Coordinates of C-alpha atoms in Angstrom, one line a residue:
Chain A
X765 CA 132.1 105.6 46.7
X766 CA 128.3 104.7 47.1
X767 CA 128.8 101.5 45.4
X768 CA 132.2 100.5 47.3
X769 CA 130.4 101.3 50.8
X770 CA 127.2 99.6 49.6
X771 CA 128.9 96.5 48.3
X772 CA 131.2 96.2 51.2
X773 CA 128.2 96.3 54.0
X774 CA 125.6 94.3 51.6
X775 CA 128.6 91.6 51.9
X776 CA 128.8 92.1 55.8
X777 CA 125.1 91.7 56.2
X778 CA 125.2 88.7 54.0
X779 CA 128.2 86.9 55.6
X780 CA 126.5 87.6 58.8
X781 CA 123.2 86.0 57.8
X782 CA 125.0 83.0 56.5
X783 CA 127.0 82.6 59.8
X784 CA 123.9 83.1 61.7
X785 CA 122.5 79.9 60.7
X786 CA 126.0 77.9 60.3
X787 CA 127.2 78.6 63.7
X788 CA 126.8 75.7 66.5
X789 CA 127.1 78.2 69.4
X790 CA 124.0 80.3 70.2
X791 CA 126.3 83.3 71.3
X792 CA 128.1 83.1 67.9
X793 CA 124.7 83.2 66.1
X794 CA 123.6 85.9 68.3
X795 CA 126.5 88.1 67.7
X796 CA 126.2 87.4 63.9
X797 CA 122.8 88.8 63.9
X798 CA 124.2 91.8 65.5
X799 CA 126.5 92.1 62.8
X800 CA 123.8 91.9 60.1
X801 CA 121.9 94.4 62.1
X802 CA 124.7 97.1 62.1
X803 CA 125.4 96.5 58.5
X804 CA 121.6 97.0 57.6
X805 CA 121.7 100.2 59.7
X806 CA 124.6 101.6 57.4
X807 CA 122.8 100.7 54.3
X808 CA 119.8 102.6 55.9
X809 CA 122.0 105.6 56.2
X810 CA 123.5 105.2 52.6
X811 CA 119.8 105.6 51.3
X812 CA 119.3 108.6 53.4
X813 CA 117.0 107.2 55.9
X814 CA 118.9 108.7 58.8
X815 CA 116.3 108.1 61.7
X816 CA 115.8 104.5 60.7
X817 CA 119.4 103.9 60.8
X818 CA 119.8 105.3 64.1
X819 CA 116.6 103.5 65.4
X820 CA 118.0 100.2 63.9
X821 CA 121.3 100.4 66.0
X822 CA 119.5 101.7 69.1
X823 CA 116.5 99.4 69.4
X824 CA 118.0 96.0 67.5
X825 CA 121.5 95.7 68.0
X826 CA 121.5 98.1 71.3
X827 CA 118.8 96.8 73.3
X828 CA 116.9 93.5 71.6
X829 CA 120.5 91.8 70.8
X830 CA 121.7 92.5 74.1
X831 CA 118.4 91.0 76.0
X832 CA 119.4 87.8 73.5
X833 CA 122.6 87.6 74.8
X834 CA 121.9 88.1 78.2
X835 CA 119.5 85.2 78.1
X836 CA 121.7 83.1 76.3
X837 CA 124.4 83.6 79.1
X838 CA 122.0 83.3 81.8
X839 CA 121.1 79.9 80.6
X840 CA 124.8 79.1 79.8
X841 CA 123.5 77.5 76.6
X842 CA 126.3 75.0 75.1
X843 CA 127.2 74.4 71.6
X844 CA 124.2 72.6 69.7
X845 CA 124.8 69.1 68.5
X846 CA 124.1 68.5 65.2
X847 CA 120.9 66.4 64.4
X848 CA 120.4 63.7 62.2
X849 CA 120.0 65.3 58.6
X850 CA 116.9 64.8 56.9
X851 CA 117.4 63.2 53.3
X852 CA 115.1 65.4 51.6
X853 CA 116.3 68.6 53.1
X854 CA 119.7 68.0 52.1
X855 CA 119.0 67.4 48.3
X856 CA 116.6 69.8 47.9
X857 CA 117.5 72.6 50.3
X858 CA 120.0 74.5 47.9
X859 CA 117.9 74.2 44.9
X860 CA 114.8 75.6 46.5
X861 CA 117.0 78.4 47.8
X862 CA 118.1 79.3 44.7
X863 CA 114.7 79.3 42.9
X864 CA 113.1 81.4 45.8
X865 CA 116.1 83.8 45.3
X866 CA 115.5 84.1 41.6
X867 CA 111.4 84.5 41.7
X868 CA 112.2 87.2 44.4
X869 CA 114.6 89.2 42.3
X870 CA 112.4 88.6 39.2
X871 CA 109.3 89.8 41.0
X872 CA 110.8 92.8 42.5
X873 CA 112.6 93.9 39.1
X874 CA 109.4 93.4 37.4
X875 CA 107.5 95.5 40.1
X876 CA 110.1 98.5 40.4
X877 CA 110.8 98.3 36.6
X878 CA 111.5 102.2 36.6
X879 CA 113.4 102.6 39.5
X880 CA 116.6 104.5 39.8
X881 CA 119.9 104.1 41.4
X882 CA 119.9 105.9 44.9
X883 CA 123.0 108.2 45.4
X884 CA 124.2 109.2 48.7
X885 CA 122.7 112.4 50.0
X886 CA 119.9 112.5 46.9
X887 CA 116.9 111.7 49.4
X888 CA 116.8 113.8 52.2
X889 CA 113.0 112.9 53.8
X890 CA 114.3 110.4 56.1
X891 CA 114.9 112.7 59.3
X892 CA 113.7 112.4 62.5
X893 CA 111.3 115.5 61.7
X894 CA 110.0 114.0 58.2
X895 CA 109.3 110.5 60.1
X896 CA 107.5 111.8 63.1
X897 CA 105.4 114.1 60.9
X898 CA 104.2 111.2 59.0
X899 CA 103.5 108.8 61.9
X900 CA 101.4 111.4 63.7
X901 CA 99.2 112.4 60.7
X902 CA 99.1 109.9 57.7
X903 CA 99.8 106.7 59.8
X904 CA 98.2 107.9 62.9
X905 CA 95.9 104.9 63.2
X906 CA 98.5 102.0 62.6
X907 CA 100.8 103.7 65.1
X908 CA 98.3 103.8 67.9
X909 CA 96.9 100.3 67.2
X910 CA 100.7 99.2 67.1
X911 CA 101.3 100.7 70.4
X912 CA 98.1 99.2 72.2
X913 CA 99.5 95.9 70.7
X914 CA 102.9 96.3 72.4
X915 CA 101.0 97.3 75.6
X916 CA 98.8 94.2 75.6
X917 CA 102.3 92.3 75.0
X918 CA 103.9 93.7 78.2
X919 CA 100.5 93.2 80.5
X920 CA 101.0 89.7 78.8
X921 CA 104.4 89.3 80.0
X922 CA 103.7 90.7 83.4
X923 CA 100.8 88.2 84.1
X924 CA 103.4 85.2 82.7
X925 CA 106.3 86.4 85.0
X926 CA 103.8 86.1 87.9
X927 CA 102.5 83.0 87.7
X928 CA 106.0 81.6 87.4
X929 CA 106.8 83.3 90.9
X930 CA 103.7 81.8 92.6
Chain B
X1499 CA 138.0 115.9 48.7
X1500 CA 138.0 118.7 50.9
X1501 CA 135.7 117.1 53.4
X1502 CA 137.8 114.1 53.6
X1503 CA 141.1 115.9 53.7
X1504 CA 139.8 118.2 56.7
X1505 CA 138.2 115.2 58.4
X1506 CA 141.4 113.2 58.5
X1507 CA 143.3 116.6 59.7
X1508 CA 140.7 117.0 62.6
X1509 CA 141.1 113.2 63.6
X1510 CA 144.4 113.6 63.9
X1511 CA 144.4 116.6 66.0
X1512 CA 141.7 114.9 68.0
X1513 CA 143.1 111.1 68.5
X1514 CA 146.2 112.2 70.7
X1515 CA 144.4 114.5 72.5
X1516 CA 141.7 112.1 73.5
X1517 CA 144.2 109.3 74.3
X1518 CA 146.4 111.7 76.3
X1519 CA 143.3 112.6 78.2
X1520 CA 142.3 109.4 78.9
X1521 CA 145.9 108.4 80.2
X1522 CA 145.7 111.6 82.5
X1523 CA 142.1 111.0 83.6
X1524 CA 143.7 107.9 85.6
X1525 CA 146.4 110.3 87.2
X1526 CA 143.5 113.2 88.1
X1527 CA 141.3 110.2 89.5
X1528 CA 143.8 108.9 91.7
X1529 CA 145.3 112.5 92.8
X1530 CA 141.6 113.5 93.5
X1531 CA 140.7 110.5 95.5
X1532 CA 143.7 110.4 97.4
X1533 CA 143.0 114.3 98.5
X1534 CA 139.7 113.3 99.5
X1535 CA 141.1 110.5 101.8
X1536 CA 143.8 112.7 103.1
X1537 CA 146.4 111.0 101.0
X1538 CA 149.4 112.3 98.6
X1539 CA 148.3 109.7 95.6
X1540 CA 150.8 109.1 93.2
X1541 CA 154.2 111.4 93.7
X1542 CA 157.0 109.2 92.7
X1543 CA 157.1 109.6 89.0
X1544 CA 158.2 113.0 87.9
X1545 CA 156.9 116.1 90.1
X1546 CA 153.5 115.7 91.6
X1547 CA 153.4 112.2 90.0
X1548 CA 152.9 113.7 86.5
X1549 CA 154.8 111.1 84.6
X1550 CA 153.1 108.5 86.4
X1551 CA 150.7 107.5 83.3
X1552 CA 153.3 107.1 80.9
X1553 CA 155.1 104.8 83.4
X1554 CA 151.7 103.0 83.6
X1555 CA 151.5 102.6 79.8
X1556 CA 155.2 101.4 79.2
X1557 CA 154.1 98.8 82.2
X1558 CA 151.1 97.9 80.4
X1559 CA 152.5 97.5 77.1
X1560 CA 155.6 95.4 78.0
X1561 CA 153.6 93.0 80.3
X1562 CA 153.1 89.4 79.4
X1563 CA 150.0 89.2 77.4
X1564 CA 148.6 85.9 79.5
X1565 CA 145.7 84.2 78.4
X1566 CA 144.1 81.5 80.6
X1567 CA 143.7 78.0 78.7
X1568 CA 139.9 77.7 79.5
X1569 CA 139.2 80.8 77.8
X1570 CA 136.9 81.5 74.3
X1571 CA 140.0 82.5 72.3
X1572 CA 137.8 84.7 69.6
X1573 CA 135.5 86.8 72.2
X1574 CA 138.4 87.0 74.5
X1575 CA 140.2 88.5 72.2
X1576 CA 137.3 90.8 70.6
X1577 CA 135.8 91.8 73.8
X1578 CA 137.9 94.9 75.1
X1579 CA 138.5 96.1 71.4
X1580 CA 135.0 96.2 71.0
X1581 CA 134.4 98.0 74.2
X1582 CA 137.1 100.4 73.4
X1583 CA 135.8 101.0 69.7
X1584 CA 132.5 101.9 70.5
X1585 CA 133.4 104.3 73.6
X1586 CA 135.8 106.2 71.6
X1587 CA 133.7 106.6 68.3
X1588 CA 130.5 107.9 70.2
X1589 CA 132.8 110.9 71.2
X1590 CA 133.3 111.9 67.5
X1591 CA 129.9 113.5 67.0
X1592 CA 130.3 115.9 70.2
X1593 CA 130.5 119.8 69.1
X1594 CA 133.0 121.4 71.4
X1595 CA 132.7 124.7 69.9
X1596 CA 131.0 126.8 67.4
X1597 CA 131.5 127.0 63.3
X1598 CA 135.0 128.8 63.1
X1599 CA 137.0 130.1 60.1
X1600 CA 140.7 129.2 60.4
X1601 CA 142.7 130.4 57.1
X1602 CA 139.8 130.9 55.1
X1603 CA 138.6 127.6 55.9
X1604 CA 135.1 127.2 57.5
X1605 CA 134.6 124.1 59.9
X1606 CA 132.9 123.3 62.8
X1607 CA 134.6 122.3 65.8
X1608 CA 133.9 118.6 66.6
X1609 CA 134.3 115.7 64.2
X1610 CA 131.1 115.0 62.7
X1611 CA 128.0 117.5 62.8
X1612 CA 124.9 115.2 61.9
X1613 CA 121.4 115.3 62.1
X1614 CA 120.9 112.3 64.2
X1615 CA 123.9 112.9 66.4
X1616 CA 122.2 112.4 70.0
X1617 CA 120.6 109.1 68.6
X1618 CA 123.6 107.8 66.9
X1619 CA 125.5 108.3 70.6
X1620 CA 122.9 106.5 72.3
X1621 CA 123.2 103.6 69.7
X1622 CA 126.9 103.6 70.3
X1623 CA 126.9 103.6 74.0
X1624 CA 124.5 100.9 74.1
X1625 CA 126.5 98.8 71.9
X1626 CA 129.7 99.1 74.2
X1627 CA 127.8 96.6 76.4
X1628 CA 128.7 93.7 74.2
X1629 CA 132.5 94.3 75.4
X1630 CA 131.7 94.1 78.5
X1631 CA 129.3 90.9 78.5
X1632 CA 131.6 89.4 76.0
X1633 CA 134.2 89.5 77.9
X1634 CA 132.5 87.9 81.2
X1635 CA 131.3 85.1 79.1
X1636 CA 134.2 84.3 77.2
X1637 CA 136.7 84.3 80.1
X1638 CA 134.7 81.1 81.3
X1639 CA 134.8 82.2 84.9
X1640 CA 131.9 82.7 87.1
X1641 CA 132.9 85.7 88.7
X1642 CA 133.5 87.1 85.2
X1643 CA 130.3 85.7 84.1
X1644 CA 128.3 87.4 86.9
X1645 CA 130.0 90.8 86.3
X1646 CA 129.1 90.5 82.3
X1647 CA 125.4 89.5 83.5
X1648 CA 125.2 92.1 86.0
X1649 CA 126.5 94.9 83.5
X1650 CA 124.2 93.7 80.5
X1651 CA 121.2 93.9 82.9
X1652 CA 122.3 97.1 84.6
X1653 CA 122.6 98.8 81.3
X1654 CA 119.4 97.8 79.7
X1655 CA 117.7 99.0 82.8
X1656 CA 119.5 102.4 83.0
X1657 CA 119.1 103.2 79.5
X1658 CA 115.3 103.7 80.0
X1659 CA 115.2 106.4 82.4
X1660 CA 118.3 107.8 80.6
X1661 CA 116.5 108.1 77.4
X1662 CA 113.4 109.5 79.0
X1663 CA 115.8 112.1 80.8
X1664 CA 117.3 113.3 77.4
X1665 CA 113.9 113.2 75.6
X1666 CA 112.5 115.8 78.0
X1667 CA 114.9 118.9 77.1
X1668 CA 114.6 117.5 73.5
X1669 CA 111.2 118.8 73.6
X1670 CA 112.3 122.1 74.4
X1671 CA 114.9 122.4 71.8
X1672 CA 113.0 120.3 69.1
X1673 CA 116.0 118.9 67.4
X1674 CA 118.3 115.7 67.6
X1675 CA 121.1 117.8 66.2
X1676 CA 123.7 118.3 69.0
X1677 CA 125.1 121.7 67.7
X1678 CA 121.8 123.2 67.2
X1679 CA 120.5 121.6 70.7
X1680 CA 123.5 123.9 72.0
X1681 CA 122.4 126.8 70.2
X1682 CA 118.7 126.5 71.2
X1683 CA 120.4 127.2 74.9
X1684 CA 122.5 130.7 73.8
X1685 CA 121.2 133.8 75.2
X1686 CA 120.9 135.0 78.8
X1687 CA 117.1 135.4 81.1
X1688 CA 117.2 139.0 82.4
X1689 CA 120.6 139.2 80.7
X1690 CA 122.4 137.6 83.2
X1691 CA 121.2 134.2 84.0
X1692 CA 122.3 131.8 81.3
X1693 CA 119.5 130.1 79.4
X1694 CA 120.7 126.5 80.3
X1695 CA 118.5 123.7 80.1
X1696 CA 120.0 122.7 83.7
X1697 CA 119.2 125.9 85.3
X1698 CA 115.7 126.7 86.5
X1699 CA 112.4 124.8 85.5
X1700 CA 111.7 121.1 85.2
X1701 CA 114.7 120.2 83.2
X1702 CA 117.2 120.5 86.4
X1703 CA 115.1 117.3 87.2
X1704 CA 116.1 115.7 83.9
X1705 CA 120.0 116.6 84.6
X1706 CA 119.7 114.9 87.4
X1707 CA 118.2 111.7 86.2
X1708 CA 120.4 111.7 83.6
X1709 CA 123.7 112.0 85.9
X1710 CA 122.6 109.1 88.2
X1711 CA 122.0 107.2 84.8
X1712 CA 125.1 107.8 83.6
X1713 CA 127.0 106.8 86.8
X1714 CA 125.0 103.3 86.3
X1715 CA 125.8 103.2 82.1
X1716 CA 129.8 103.7 82.9
X1717 CA 129.8 101.4 85.7
X1718 CA 131.0 104.1 88.2
X1719 CA 130.5 103.7 92.0
X1720 CA 128.0 103.6 93.6
X1721 CA 126.7 101.4 90.7
X1722 CA 129.9 99.8 89.8
X1723 CA 128.4 96.3 90.5
X1724 CA 130.1 94.5 87.4
X1725 CA 133.4 94.9 89.0
X1726 CA 132.7 95.1 92.8
X1727 CA 135.9 93.9 94.0
X1728 CA 134.9 92.2 97.2
X1729 CA 132.2 90.1 95.8
X1730 CA 133.3 89.3 92.3
X1731 CA 137.1 89.5 92.3
X1732 CA 137.2 92.0 89.8
X1733 CA 134.2 91.2 87.8
X1734 CA 134.3 91.0 84.1
X1735 CA 137.7 92.0 83.8
X1736 CA 139.1 89.3 86.3
X1737 CA 141.1 87.3 83.5
X1738 CA 142.4 90.1 81.7
X1739 CA 146.4 91.4 81.7
X1740 CA 148.4 93.9 80.0
X1741 CA 146.9 96.1 77.1
X1742 CA 143.6 94.1 76.9
X1743 CA 143.1 95.1 80.7
X1744 CA 144.0 98.7 79.9
X1745 CA 141.4 98.7 76.8
X1746 CA 138.7 98.1 79.5
X1747 CA 139.8 100.8 81.6
X1748 CA 140.2 103.3 78.4
X1749 CA 136.8 102.5 77.6
X1750 CA 135.4 103.0 80.9
X1751 CA 136.9 106.8 81.0
X1752 CA 136.0 107.3 77.2
X1753 CA 132.6 106.5 78.3
X1754 CA 132.7 108.9 81.5
X1755 CA 134.1 111.4 78.7
X1756 CA 131.1 110.9 76.3
X1757 CA 128.4 111.2 79.2
X1758 CA 130.0 114.1 80.9
X1759 CA 130.4 116.0 77.4
X1760 CA 126.4 115.1 76.5
X1761 CA 125.3 116.2 79.8
X1762 CA 127.3 119.4 78.9
X1763 CA 125.7 119.7 75.3
X1764 CA 122.2 118.9 76.7
X1765 CA 121.7 120.5 80.0
X1766 CA 124.8 123.0 80.6
X1767 CA 124.8 125.2 77.4
X1768 CA 127.9 123.4 75.3
X1769 CA 130.5 126.2 75.2
X1770 CA 128.5 129.4 75.7
X1771 CA 130.2 131.2 78.7
X1772 CA 128.4 131.4 82.0
X1773 CA 128.5 135.1 82.1
X1774 CA 127.6 137.0 79.0
X1775 CA 130.6 138.3 77.0
X1776 CA 129.5 141.6 77.0
X1777 CA 129.7 141.5 81.0
X1778 CA 133.0 140.3 81.0
X1779 CA 132.7 136.9 80.3
X1780 CA 135.5 136.7 77.7
X1781 CA 137.7 137.8 80.6
X1782 CA 136.9 134.9 82.8
X1783 CA 139.5 132.2 81.5
X1784 CA 142.2 134.8 81.6
X1785 CA 141.4 136.0 85.0
X1786 CA 141.5 132.0 86.1
X1787 CA 144.9 131.9 84.5
X1788 CA 146.2 134.9 86.2
X1789 CA 145.0 133.7 89.5
X1790 CA 146.7 130.5 89.3
X1791 CA 149.8 132.2 87.9
X1792 CA 149.8 134.5 90.8
X1793 CA 149.8 131.7 93.6
X1794 CA 152.6 129.9 91.6
X1795 CA 154.6 133.3 91.4
X1796 CA 154.0 133.7 95.3
X1797 CA 155.6 130.0 96.0
X1798 CA 158.4 131.1 93.8
X1799 CA 159.3 133.9 95.8
X1800 CA 158.7 132.0 99.3
X1801 CA 159.9 128.7 98.1
X1802 CA 159.0 126.0 100.7
X1803 CA 161.8 123.7 99.0
X1804 CA 165.2 124.9 97.1
X1805 CA 163.9 123.5 93.7
X1806 CA 160.5 125.3 94.0
X1807 CA 161.9 128.6 93.0
X1808 CA 162.8 127.4 89.5
X1809 CA 159.6 125.0 88.7
X1810 CA 157.0 127.1 90.0
X1811 CA 158.0 130.5 88.3
X1812 CA 158.5 128.4 85.0
X1813 CA 155.0 127.0 85.2
X1814 CA 153.4 130.3 86.5
X1815 CA 155.0 131.9 83.6
X1816 CA 153.3 129.0 81.2
X1817 CA 150.1 129.6 82.8
X1818 CA 150.3 133.5 82.5
X1819 CA 151.2 132.9 78.7
X1820 CA 148.0 130.5 78.5
X1821 CA 145.7 133.2 80.1
X1822 CA 147.0 136.1 77.6
X1823 CA 146.2 133.6 74.8
X1824 CA 142.7 133.7 75.7
X1825 CA 142.8 137.2 74.4
X1826 CA 144.7 137.0 71.1
X1827 CA 142.4 138.2 68.6
X1828 CA 142.6 134.9 66.1
X1829 CA 143.2 132.3 68.6
X1830 CA 140.3 133.6 70.8
X1831 CA 137.5 132.1 68.7
X1832 CA 139.1 129.0 69.1
X1833 CA 140.2 128.7 72.6
X1834 CA 137.4 130.4 74.5
X1835 CA 134.6 127.9 73.4
X1836 CA 137.2 125.2 74.1
X1837 CA 137.7 126.4 77.7
X1838 CA 134.1 126.5 78.3
X1839 CA 133.2 123.2 77.1
X1840 CA 136.0 121.6 78.7
X1841 CA 135.5 123.5 82.2
X1842 CA 132.1 122.6 82.3
X1843 CA 132.6 118.9 81.2
X1844 CA 135.8 118.7 83.6
X1845 CA 133.6 120.0 86.5
X1846 CA 130.9 117.0 85.5
X1847 CA 134.2 114.4 85.6
X1848 CA 135.2 115.9 88.7
X1849 CA 131.9 115.1 90.0
X1850 CA 132.3 111.6 88.8
X1851 CA 135.7 111.5 90.9
X1852 CA 134.1 113.0 94.0
X1853 CA 130.9 110.8 94.0
X1854 CA 133.7 107.7 94.0
X1855 CA 135.4 109.0 96.9
X1856 CA 132.2 109.8 98.9
X1857 CA 129.3 107.3 98.3
X1858 CA 129.4 103.4 98.9
X1859 CA 128.4 100.7 96.7
X1860 CA 124.5 99.6 96.1
X1861 CA 123.7 96.2 96.6
X1862 CA 122.2 94.6 93.8
X1863 CA 118.9 94.3 94.3
X1864 CA 118.6 97.9 95.5
X1865 CA 120.3 99.0 92.3
X1866 CA 117.4 97.4 90.2
X1867 CA 114.7 98.6 92.3
X1868 CA 116.2 102.1 92.3
X1869 CA 116.1 102.0 88.6
X1870 CA 112.5 100.4 88.0
X1871 CA 110.8 101.7 91.2
X1872 CA 112.4 105.3 91.4
X1873 CA 114.0 106.6 88.5
X1874 CA 111.8 105.2 86.0
X1875 CA 108.6 106.6 87.1
X1876 CA 110.4 110.0 88.0
X1877 CA 111.6 110.2 84.5
X1878 CA 108.2 109.6 82.9
X1879 CA 106.5 112.1 85.0
X1880 CA 109.3 114.8 84.1
X1881 CA 108.7 113.8 80.6
X1882 CA 104.9 114.2 81.1
X1883 CA 105.0 117.6 82.6
X1884 CA 107.8 119.0 80.1
X1885 CA 105.3 117.9 77.4
X1886 CA 102.3 119.7 79.1
X1887 CA 104.3 122.6 79.3
X1888 CA 105.6 122.6 76.1
X1889 CA 101.9 122.3 74.8
X1890 CA 100.5 124.9 77.0
X1891 CA 103.4 127.4 75.7
X1892 CA 102.8 126.7 72.2
X1893 CA 99.1 127.4 72.3

């Protein structure tokens, strides 16, 4: 059951990611990205990371991507025209991607050589309580620094938006 | 395998009941609105118009599914079903009763009992906005587009105060599992006042903020700007007809049921009775049924129309039987929680319809200003005060 579900949602994620790049229309690309996010959240759930799965669903596909779609609709962006293809990119694109993938999978298998297969329900430390505990004890400093970073970004957005109005 | 079999069985019971409720909510809404406005409402199809939803369903199923030539076909087709799918699946995690034992099988009343129940509902209802936004965009019609844009802006804006309003009772019950949230509200203060989040204290304000946001999230009057008839023809669903149009309506009603059920579990103590069972809480459903049966029997004895003598008597006998059913030992454990949950959620749904009959629509800038300058600070302050109270109590 785990393998079937994993294969299915991994395939959905990969197909969505490829479609994100290949689609001509920005709305189609954005929706492909949404399907990737949803598939990822199911993969997180299969690993036992319940809270991260829910956060992925609420934050990425429920809020950020809605904003993306909203902006694309508001600007009424049409389909993209195909640009002149660079000769170098056409010939080297696929081989370089293949080399990158092989290299990445080699590094991962080498660095995690003693990793075991994950079974659904085997890992139970991914609930909201555990994540919250870790965030507010071990990772308190990074957590607070990130929140200040986000605050600065919000202030920056307000300043920029105000300049536009004046 | 037992788990899968049980889940299929529960879904097979819950799905038709849910779809039937969705259909009859339309009838209830039309009837309540009609009586608010001193009209009769649907009364032609069947007694009191009771067969109206079935007639509507037949009409919508057999109607021509007209697709305008200028729409984006894929998204035009996808949008209503996306909206309906997310609206209906969100209901699956809501617990409608305690863990019960039927014929030796122990199971929880409700589809899924998961540790992130509330977050999943937030996520799924948040996904529902894609249906409406895509419908508006793919219709290739400026009224629809405006409706879709309004809907996404409104949902993003009102999701923030709603999440903050939900967060403050969570600080008290200390869990995201909906079953544990309900069990955290069990018991009675001084043995009589229910220990619900909405009763007494700061959480009354959370309840109020949540309810206001729920109106906006489900696109209901006074926040139904996405389909404001006198500005946008019909908003995002202008170009839709037949079953696709019905799918949007079913999604809206499913969202109302979800919002009211979440309010019931979070703030109104879920399936716990309003009066402790030791003080006679378990006899309330029976007494209510007996009261209605008595009224019907009175009308059967003094009929206004000759046909009332039979119809009122039969319906009265059915309701009398229903009232007795709440006291039968085995059925009791199942029916009583169901009664309390349904009556609380049903009352909230009635409030939704009641507000629709009473309050006029907001203007768009008022809607946005209200969300960001009134509701959001209020929800934030409420969360902060709740956090202080919880911290003071734990020390």
